[in-house]
Short mmCIF file of C-alpha atoms and ligand atoms in Angstrom, two decimals:
data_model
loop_
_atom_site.label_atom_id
_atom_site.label_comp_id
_atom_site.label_asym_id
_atom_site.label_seq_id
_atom_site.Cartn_x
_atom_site.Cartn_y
_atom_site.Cartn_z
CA UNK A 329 7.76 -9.31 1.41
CA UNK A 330 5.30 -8.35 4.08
CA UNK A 331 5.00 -5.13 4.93
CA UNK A 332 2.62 -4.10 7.45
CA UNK A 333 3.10 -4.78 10.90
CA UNK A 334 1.54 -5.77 14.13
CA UNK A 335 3.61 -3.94 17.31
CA UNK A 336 6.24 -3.69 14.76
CA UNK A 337 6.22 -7.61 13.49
CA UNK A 338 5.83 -7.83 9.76
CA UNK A 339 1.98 -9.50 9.35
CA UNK A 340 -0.34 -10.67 6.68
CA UNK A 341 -3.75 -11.65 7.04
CA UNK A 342 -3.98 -15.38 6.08
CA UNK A 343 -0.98 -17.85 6.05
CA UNK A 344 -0.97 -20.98 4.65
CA UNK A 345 0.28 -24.09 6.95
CA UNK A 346 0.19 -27.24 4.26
CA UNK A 347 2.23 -29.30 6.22
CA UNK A 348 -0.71 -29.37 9.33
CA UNK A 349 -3.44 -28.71 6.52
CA UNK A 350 -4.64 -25.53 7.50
CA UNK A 351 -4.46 -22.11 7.29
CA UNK A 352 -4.00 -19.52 9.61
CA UNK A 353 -6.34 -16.02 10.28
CA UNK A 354 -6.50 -13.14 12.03
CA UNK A 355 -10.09 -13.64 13.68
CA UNK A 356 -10.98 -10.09 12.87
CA UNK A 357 -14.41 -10.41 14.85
CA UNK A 358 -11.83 -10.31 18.41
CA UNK A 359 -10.35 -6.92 17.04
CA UNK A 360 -9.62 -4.00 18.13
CA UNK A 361 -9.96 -5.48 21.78
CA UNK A 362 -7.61 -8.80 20.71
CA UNK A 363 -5.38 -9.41 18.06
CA UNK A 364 -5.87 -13.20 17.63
CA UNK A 365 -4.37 -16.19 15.19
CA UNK A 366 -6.99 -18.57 14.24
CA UNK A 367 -6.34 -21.88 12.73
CA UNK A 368 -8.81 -23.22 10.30
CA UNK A 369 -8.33 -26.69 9.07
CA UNK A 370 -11.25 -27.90 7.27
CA UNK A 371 -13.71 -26.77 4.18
CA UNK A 372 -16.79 -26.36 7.17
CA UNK A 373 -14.33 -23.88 9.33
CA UNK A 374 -13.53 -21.70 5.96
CA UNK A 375 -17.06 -21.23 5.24
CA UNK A 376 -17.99 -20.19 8.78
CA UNK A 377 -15.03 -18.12 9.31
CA UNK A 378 -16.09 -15.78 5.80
CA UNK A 379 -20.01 -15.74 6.73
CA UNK A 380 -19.54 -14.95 10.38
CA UNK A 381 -16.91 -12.52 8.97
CA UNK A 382 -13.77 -13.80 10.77
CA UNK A 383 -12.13 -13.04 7.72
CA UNK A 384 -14.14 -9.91 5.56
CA UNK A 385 -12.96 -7.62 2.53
CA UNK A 386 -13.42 -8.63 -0.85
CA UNK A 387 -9.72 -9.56 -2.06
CA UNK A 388 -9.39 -11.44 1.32
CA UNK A 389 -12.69 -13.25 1.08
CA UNK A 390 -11.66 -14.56 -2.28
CA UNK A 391 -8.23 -15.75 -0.96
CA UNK A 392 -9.30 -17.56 1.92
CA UNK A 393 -12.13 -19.44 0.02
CA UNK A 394 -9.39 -19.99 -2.98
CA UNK A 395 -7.33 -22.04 0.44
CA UNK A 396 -10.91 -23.43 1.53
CA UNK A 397 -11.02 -25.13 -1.81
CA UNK A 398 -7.12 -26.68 -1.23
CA UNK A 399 -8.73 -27.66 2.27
CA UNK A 400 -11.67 -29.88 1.17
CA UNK A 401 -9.51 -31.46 -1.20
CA UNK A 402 -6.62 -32.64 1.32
CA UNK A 403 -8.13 -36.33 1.40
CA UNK A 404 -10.62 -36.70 -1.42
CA UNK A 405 -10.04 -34.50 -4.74
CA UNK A 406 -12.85 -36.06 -7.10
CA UNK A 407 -15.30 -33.82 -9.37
CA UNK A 408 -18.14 -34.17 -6.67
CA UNK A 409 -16.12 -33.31 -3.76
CA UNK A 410 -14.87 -30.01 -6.24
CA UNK A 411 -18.36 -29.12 -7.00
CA UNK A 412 -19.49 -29.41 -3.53
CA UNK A 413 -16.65 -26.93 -1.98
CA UNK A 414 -17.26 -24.63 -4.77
CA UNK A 415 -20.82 -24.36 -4.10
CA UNK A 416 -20.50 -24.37 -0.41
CA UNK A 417 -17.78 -21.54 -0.93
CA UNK A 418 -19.33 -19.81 -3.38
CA UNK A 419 -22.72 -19.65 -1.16
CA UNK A 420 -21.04 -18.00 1.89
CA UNK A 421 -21.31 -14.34 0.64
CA UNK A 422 -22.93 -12.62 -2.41
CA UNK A 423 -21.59 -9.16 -3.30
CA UNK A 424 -17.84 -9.51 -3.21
CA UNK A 425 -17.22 -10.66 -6.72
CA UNK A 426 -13.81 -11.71 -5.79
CA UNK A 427 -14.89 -14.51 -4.31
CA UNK A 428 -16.81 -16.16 -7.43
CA UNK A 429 -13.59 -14.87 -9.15
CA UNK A 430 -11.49 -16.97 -7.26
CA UNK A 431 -13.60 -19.58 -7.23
CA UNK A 432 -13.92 -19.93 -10.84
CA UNK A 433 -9.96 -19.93 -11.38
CA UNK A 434 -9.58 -22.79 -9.02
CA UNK A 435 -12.16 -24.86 -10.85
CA UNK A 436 -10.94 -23.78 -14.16
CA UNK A 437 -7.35 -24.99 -13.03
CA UNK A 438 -8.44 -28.17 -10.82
CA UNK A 439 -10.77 -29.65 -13.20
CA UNK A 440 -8.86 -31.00 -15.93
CA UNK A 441 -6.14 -32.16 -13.38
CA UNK A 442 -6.31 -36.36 -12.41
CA UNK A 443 -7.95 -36.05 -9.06
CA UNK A 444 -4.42 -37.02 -7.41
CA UNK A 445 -2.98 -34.09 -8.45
CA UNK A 446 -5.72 -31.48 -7.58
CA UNK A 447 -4.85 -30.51 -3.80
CA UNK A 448 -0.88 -30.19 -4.24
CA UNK A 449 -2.33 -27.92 -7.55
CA UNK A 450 -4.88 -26.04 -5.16
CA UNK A 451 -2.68 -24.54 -2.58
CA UNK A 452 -0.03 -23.65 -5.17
CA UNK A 453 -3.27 -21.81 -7.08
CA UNK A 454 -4.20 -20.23 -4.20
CA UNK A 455 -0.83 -19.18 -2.58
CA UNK A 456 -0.36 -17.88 -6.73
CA UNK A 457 -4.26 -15.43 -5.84
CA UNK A 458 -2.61 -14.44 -2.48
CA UNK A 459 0.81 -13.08 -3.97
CA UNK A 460 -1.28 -11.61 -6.88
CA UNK A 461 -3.13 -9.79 -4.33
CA UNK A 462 -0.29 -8.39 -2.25
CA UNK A 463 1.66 -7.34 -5.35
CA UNK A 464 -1.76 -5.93 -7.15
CA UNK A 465 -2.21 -4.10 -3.74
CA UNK A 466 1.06 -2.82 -3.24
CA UNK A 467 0.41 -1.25 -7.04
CA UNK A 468 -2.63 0.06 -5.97
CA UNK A 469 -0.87 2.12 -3.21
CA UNK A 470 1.91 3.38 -5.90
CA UNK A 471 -0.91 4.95 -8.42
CA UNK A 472 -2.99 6.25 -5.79
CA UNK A 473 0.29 7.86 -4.46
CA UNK A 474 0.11 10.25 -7.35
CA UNK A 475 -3.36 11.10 -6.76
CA UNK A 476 -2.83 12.01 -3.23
CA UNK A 477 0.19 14.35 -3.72
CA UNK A 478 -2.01 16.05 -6.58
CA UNK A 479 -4.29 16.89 -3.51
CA UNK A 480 -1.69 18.96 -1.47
CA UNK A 481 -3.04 22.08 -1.58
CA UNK A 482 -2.70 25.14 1.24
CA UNK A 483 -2.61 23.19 4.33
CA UNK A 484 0.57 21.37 3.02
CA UNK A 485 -1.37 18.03 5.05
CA UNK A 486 -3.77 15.76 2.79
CA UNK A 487 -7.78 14.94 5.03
CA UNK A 488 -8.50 11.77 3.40
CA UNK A 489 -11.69 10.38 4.26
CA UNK A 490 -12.47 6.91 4.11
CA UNK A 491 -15.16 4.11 4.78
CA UNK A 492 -15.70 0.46 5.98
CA UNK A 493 -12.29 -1.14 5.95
CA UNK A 494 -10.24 -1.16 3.02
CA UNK A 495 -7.33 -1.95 5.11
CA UNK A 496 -4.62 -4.41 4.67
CA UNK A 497 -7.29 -6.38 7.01
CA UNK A 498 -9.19 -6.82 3.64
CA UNK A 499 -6.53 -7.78 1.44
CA UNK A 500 -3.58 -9.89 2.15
CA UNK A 501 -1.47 -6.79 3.16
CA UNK A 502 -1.49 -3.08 2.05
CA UNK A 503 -5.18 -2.75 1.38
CA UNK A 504 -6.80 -1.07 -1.26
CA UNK A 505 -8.08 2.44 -0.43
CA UNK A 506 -5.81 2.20 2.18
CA UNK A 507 -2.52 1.74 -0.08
CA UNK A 508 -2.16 5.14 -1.32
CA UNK A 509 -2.41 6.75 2.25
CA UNK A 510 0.14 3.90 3.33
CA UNK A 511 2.59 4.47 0.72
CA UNK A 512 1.72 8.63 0.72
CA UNK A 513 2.42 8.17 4.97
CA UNK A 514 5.82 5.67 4.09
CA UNK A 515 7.22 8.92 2.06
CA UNK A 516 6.97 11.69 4.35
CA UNK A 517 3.51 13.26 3.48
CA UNK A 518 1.69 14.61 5.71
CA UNK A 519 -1.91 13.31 6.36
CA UNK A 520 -4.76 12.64 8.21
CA UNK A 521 -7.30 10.22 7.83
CA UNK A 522 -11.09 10.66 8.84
CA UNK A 523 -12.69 6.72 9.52
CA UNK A 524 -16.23 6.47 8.99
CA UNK A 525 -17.34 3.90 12.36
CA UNK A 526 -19.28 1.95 9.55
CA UNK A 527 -22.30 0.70 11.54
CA UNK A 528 -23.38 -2.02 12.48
CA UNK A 529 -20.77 -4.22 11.88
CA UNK A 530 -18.02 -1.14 12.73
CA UNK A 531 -15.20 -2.41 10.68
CA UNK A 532 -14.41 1.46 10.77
CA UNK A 533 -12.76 0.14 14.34
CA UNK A 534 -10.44 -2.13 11.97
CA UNK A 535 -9.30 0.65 9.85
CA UNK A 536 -8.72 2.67 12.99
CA UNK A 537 -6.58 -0.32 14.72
CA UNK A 538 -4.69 -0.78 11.52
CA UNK A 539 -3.85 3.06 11.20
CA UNK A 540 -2.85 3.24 14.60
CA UNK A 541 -0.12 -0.24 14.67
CA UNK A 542 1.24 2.20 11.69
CA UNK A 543 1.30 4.95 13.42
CA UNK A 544 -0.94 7.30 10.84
CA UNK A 545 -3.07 9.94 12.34
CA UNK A 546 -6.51 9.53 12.19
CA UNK A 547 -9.99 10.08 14.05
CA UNK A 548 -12.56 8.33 14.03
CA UNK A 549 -16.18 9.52 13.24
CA UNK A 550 -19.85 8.47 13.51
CA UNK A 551 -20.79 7.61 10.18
CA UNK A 552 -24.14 10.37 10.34
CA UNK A 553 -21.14 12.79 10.36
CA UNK A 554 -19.46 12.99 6.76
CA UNK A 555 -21.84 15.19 5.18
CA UNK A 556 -20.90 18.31 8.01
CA UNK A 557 -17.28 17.01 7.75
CA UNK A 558 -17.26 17.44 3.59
CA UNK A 559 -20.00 20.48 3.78
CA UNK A 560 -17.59 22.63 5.99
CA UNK A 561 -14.56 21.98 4.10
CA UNK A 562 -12.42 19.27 6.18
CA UNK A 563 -11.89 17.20 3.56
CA UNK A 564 -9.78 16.58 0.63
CA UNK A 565 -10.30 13.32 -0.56
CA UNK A 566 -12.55 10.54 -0.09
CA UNK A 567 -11.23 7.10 -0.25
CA UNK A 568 -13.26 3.77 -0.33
CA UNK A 569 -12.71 -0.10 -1.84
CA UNK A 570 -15.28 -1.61 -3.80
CA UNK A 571 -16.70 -5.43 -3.23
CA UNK A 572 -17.89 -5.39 -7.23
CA UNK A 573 -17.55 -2.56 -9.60
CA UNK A 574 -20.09 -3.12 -12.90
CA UNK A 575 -18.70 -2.89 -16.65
CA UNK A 576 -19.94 0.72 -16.70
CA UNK A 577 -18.54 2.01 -13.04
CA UNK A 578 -21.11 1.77 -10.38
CA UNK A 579 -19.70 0.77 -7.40
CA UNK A 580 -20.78 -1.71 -4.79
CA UNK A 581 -19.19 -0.87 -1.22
CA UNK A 582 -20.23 -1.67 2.21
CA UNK A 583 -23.50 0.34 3.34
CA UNK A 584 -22.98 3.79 3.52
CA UNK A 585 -20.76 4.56 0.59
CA UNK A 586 -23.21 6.36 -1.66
CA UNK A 587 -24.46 8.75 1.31
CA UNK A 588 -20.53 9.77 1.00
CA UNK A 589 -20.12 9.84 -2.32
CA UNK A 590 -23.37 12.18 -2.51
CA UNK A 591 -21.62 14.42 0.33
CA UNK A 592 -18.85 14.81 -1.64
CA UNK A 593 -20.06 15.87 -4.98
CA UNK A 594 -22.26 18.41 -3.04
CA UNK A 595 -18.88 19.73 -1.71
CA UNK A 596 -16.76 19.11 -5.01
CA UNK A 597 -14.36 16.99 -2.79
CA UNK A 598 -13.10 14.19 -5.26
CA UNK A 599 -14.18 10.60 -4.57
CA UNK A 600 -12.05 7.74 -5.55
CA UNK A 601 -12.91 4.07 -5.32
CA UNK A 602 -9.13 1.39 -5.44
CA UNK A 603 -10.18 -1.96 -6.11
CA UNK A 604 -7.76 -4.25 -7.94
CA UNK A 605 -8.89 -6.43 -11.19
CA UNK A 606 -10.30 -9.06 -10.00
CA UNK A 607 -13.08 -6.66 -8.80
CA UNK A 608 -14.62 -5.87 -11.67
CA UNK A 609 -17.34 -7.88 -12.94
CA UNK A 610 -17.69 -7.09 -16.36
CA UNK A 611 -20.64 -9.50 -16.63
CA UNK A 612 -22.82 -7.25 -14.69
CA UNK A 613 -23.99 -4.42 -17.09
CA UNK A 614 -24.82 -1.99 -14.11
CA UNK A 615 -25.14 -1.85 -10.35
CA UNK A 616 -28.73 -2.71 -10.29
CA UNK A 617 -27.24 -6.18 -11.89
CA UNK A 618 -24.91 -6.33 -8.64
CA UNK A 619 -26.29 -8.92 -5.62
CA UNK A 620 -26.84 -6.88 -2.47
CA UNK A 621 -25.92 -9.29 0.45
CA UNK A 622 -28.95 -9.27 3.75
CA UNK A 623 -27.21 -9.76 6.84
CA UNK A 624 -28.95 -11.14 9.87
CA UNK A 625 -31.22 -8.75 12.10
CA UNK A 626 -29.10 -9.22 14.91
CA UNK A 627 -26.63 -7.07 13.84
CA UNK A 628 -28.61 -4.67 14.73
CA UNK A 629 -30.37 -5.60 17.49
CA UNK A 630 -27.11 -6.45 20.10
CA UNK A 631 -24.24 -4.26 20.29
CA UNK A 632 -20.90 -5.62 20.48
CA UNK A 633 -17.62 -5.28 22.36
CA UNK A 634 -16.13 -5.57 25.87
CA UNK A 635 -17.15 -5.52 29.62
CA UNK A 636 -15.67 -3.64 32.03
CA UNK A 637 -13.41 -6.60 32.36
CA UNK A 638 -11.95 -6.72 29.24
CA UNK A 639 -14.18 -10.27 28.22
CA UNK A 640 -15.85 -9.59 24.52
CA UNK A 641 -19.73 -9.60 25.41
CA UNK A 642 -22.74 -8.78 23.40
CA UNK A 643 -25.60 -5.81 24.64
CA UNK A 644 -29.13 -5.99 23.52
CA UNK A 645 -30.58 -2.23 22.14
CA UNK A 646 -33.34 -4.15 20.73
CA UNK A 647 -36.23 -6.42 21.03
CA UNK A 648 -35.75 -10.14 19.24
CA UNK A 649 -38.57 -9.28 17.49
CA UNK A 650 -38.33 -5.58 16.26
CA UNK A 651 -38.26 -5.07 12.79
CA UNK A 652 -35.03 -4.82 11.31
CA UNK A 653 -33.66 -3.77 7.68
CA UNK A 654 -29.72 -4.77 7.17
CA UNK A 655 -28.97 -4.09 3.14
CA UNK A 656 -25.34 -4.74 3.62
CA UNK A 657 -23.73 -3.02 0.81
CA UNK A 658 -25.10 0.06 -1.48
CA UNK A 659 -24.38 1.11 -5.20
CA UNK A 660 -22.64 4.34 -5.91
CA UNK A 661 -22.90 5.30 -9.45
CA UNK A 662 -20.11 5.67 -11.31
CA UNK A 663 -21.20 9.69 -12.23
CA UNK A 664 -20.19 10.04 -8.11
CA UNK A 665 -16.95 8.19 -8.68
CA UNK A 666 -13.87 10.75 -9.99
CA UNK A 667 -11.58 7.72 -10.48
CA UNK A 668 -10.68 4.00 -10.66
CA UNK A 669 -7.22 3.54 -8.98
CA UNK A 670 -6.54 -0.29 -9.70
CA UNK A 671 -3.32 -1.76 -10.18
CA UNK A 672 -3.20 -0.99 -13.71
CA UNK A 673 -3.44 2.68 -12.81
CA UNK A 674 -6.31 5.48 -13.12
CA UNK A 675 -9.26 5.37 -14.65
CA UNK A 676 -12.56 6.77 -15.60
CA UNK A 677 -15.42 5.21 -13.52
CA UNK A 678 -17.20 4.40 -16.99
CA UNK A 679 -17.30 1.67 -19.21
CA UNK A 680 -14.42 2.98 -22.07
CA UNK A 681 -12.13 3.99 -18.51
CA UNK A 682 -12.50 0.37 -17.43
CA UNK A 683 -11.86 -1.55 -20.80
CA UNK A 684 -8.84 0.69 -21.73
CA UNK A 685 -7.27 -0.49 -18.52
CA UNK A 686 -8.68 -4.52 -18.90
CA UNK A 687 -8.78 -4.86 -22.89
CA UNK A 688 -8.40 -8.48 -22.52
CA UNK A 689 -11.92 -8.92 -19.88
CA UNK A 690 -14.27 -7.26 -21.77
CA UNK A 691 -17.05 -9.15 -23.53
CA UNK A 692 -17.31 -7.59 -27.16
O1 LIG B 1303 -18.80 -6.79 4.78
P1 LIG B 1303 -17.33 -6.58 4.61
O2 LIG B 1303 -16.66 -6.07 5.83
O3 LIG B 1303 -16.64 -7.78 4.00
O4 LIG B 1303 -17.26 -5.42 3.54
C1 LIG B 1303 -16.03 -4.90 3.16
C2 LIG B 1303 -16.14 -3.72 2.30
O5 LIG B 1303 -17.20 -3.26 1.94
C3 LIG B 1303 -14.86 -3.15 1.81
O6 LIG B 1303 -14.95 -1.77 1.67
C4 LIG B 1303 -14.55 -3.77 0.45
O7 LIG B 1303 -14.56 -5.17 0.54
C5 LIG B 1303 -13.28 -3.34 -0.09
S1 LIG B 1303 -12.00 -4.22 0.72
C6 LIG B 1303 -10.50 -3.95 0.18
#
């Protein structure tokens, strides 16, 4: 069942269309200004629709490449054609782990399969990694639930803040950090959520689109902000997702994220990080193991939006040539992190938190 909605019509972020061999996305580079379907019907239009971060968000990345895989198989399915979409797939973006997650499932089902067999097999795989991800979410939202009423205090009204997008935009529906303020708003509670803008890229502008076709209050806030927000007390929560958390809890999130988590231990305001399994890398020992993703200059040097007009157009604060440093992502370490919420419930952001919860990942 979908759940959230677009002007009130129940919508997920990627649908699969078999029958015309595509799939279908929300271009998330037209929002907030447009809300617009895009149809993607080849291997070449899946990996340019996750670099130029038409679809973005860690669970959703790994979904839609999971379908890019089904894609390039439609009319050749041998091993080199398999290889070759894997790679190309797996090349498009390095610090989600869900995405080499995925990745390696499909391949791990498709490979011993007769080549005949391996596209039908493919889009069942991946539409299996999509449903995962909604239900996985959904659970998310249900422990983090518990979290947030624990943070009722005097005001009788929960201040989350929150970072990036961790939306149902990211996922397939519900979200991640998101989940727990949808399913805390669904019961009656009341809250308020504080969005980070999240420069350059802004998805801060998603999670404020998304909070608004709900209809949860929210403002949004230039990211330099948090630590006066936190510092003077406005705050009861903090609330981010998580592109790759390491075996022992550090955290990789989108830019930013450690600044907050910082903020927040100076003001003893707790700071959880949702993320469902297929998150965690156990392979990776520690954040400084993590790959941090370098995004092009440009994002930095041209503003974008809308004209006067309403037509999406691009504004140049910068020289082509100035210097420009664009670290997409940034590890928090898990000492900064109060809790895990994952689908399995709440953990410890160390190493015996994470392997109580996933006995069956761990490596030794
Ligand atoms: O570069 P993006 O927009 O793909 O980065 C997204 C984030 O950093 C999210 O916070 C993270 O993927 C968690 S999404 C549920």
């Amino acid at each position: 069942m979908t759940v959230m909605k677009v002007q009130g019509k129940p919508t997920r972020t990627i649908t699969p269309v078999p029958q015309a061999g595509a799939i279908d996305i929300i271009d998330q580079t037209a929002l907030p200004q447009a809300c617009r379907v895009l149809r993607l019907d080849s291997l070449e239009a899946v990996v340019e629709a996750i670099c130029s971060m038409q679809v973005r968000g860690a669970p959703l990345i790994g979904v839609t490449a999971a379908y890019g895989v089904a894609l390039a198989l439609t009319s050749r399915a041998d091993d080199a054609t398999l290889l070759a979409a894997i790679r190309a797939l797996g090349a498009t973006r390095p610090t989600a782990v869900n995405l080499h997650w995925a990745l390696a499932r499909l391949q791990a089902c498709l490979t011993p399969l007769p080549p005949p067999l391996r596209a039908e097999a493919a889009w069942l795989e991946a539409d299996r990694i999509a449903e995962e991800d909604v239900q996985q979410c959904r659970r998310i939202g249900e422990h983090g639930l518990q979290l947030l009423r624990a943070q009722l205090g005097e005001r009788g009204r929960i201040e989350i803040m929150t970072h990036c997008n961790a939306g149902w935009l990211a996922t397939v529906d519900h979200g991640t950090a998101l989940a727990p303020v949808y399913a805390a708003f669904d019961q009656g509670i009341d809250l308020h959520v504080w969005v980070s803008e999240t420069r350059p890229r802004n998805q801060g502008l998603l999670t404020a689109w998304e909070l608004h076709e709900h209809g949860v209050p929210h403002t949004l806030f230039a990211d330099n902000a948090a630590g006066l927000l936190l510092a003077r007390g406005s705050i009861d929560a903090v609330i981010v997702g998580a592109d790759r958390i390491a075996a022992n809890g550090d955290v990789a999130n989108k830019i930013g994220t450690y600044l907050k988590a910082l903020a927040a231990r100076a003001a003893s305001v707790p700071f959880y990080v949702a993320a469902p399994g297929s998150t965690i890398d156990f392979a990776c020992a520690n954040g400084t193991d993590i790959p941090i993703e370098e995004r092009a200059a440009d994002e930095l040097r041209l503003l974008q939006g809308c004209d006067a007009a309403g037509r999406s157009a691009q504004l140049r604060q910068l020289a082509a040539e100035a210097a420009v440093a664009n670290p997409a992502f940034d590890v928090t370490p898990a000492s900064l992190v109060s809790a895990v919420i994952s689908e399995r419930g709440v953990c410890p952001a160390s190493s015996d938190g994470l392997r109580a919860l996933y006995p069956e990942k761990t490596h030794g």
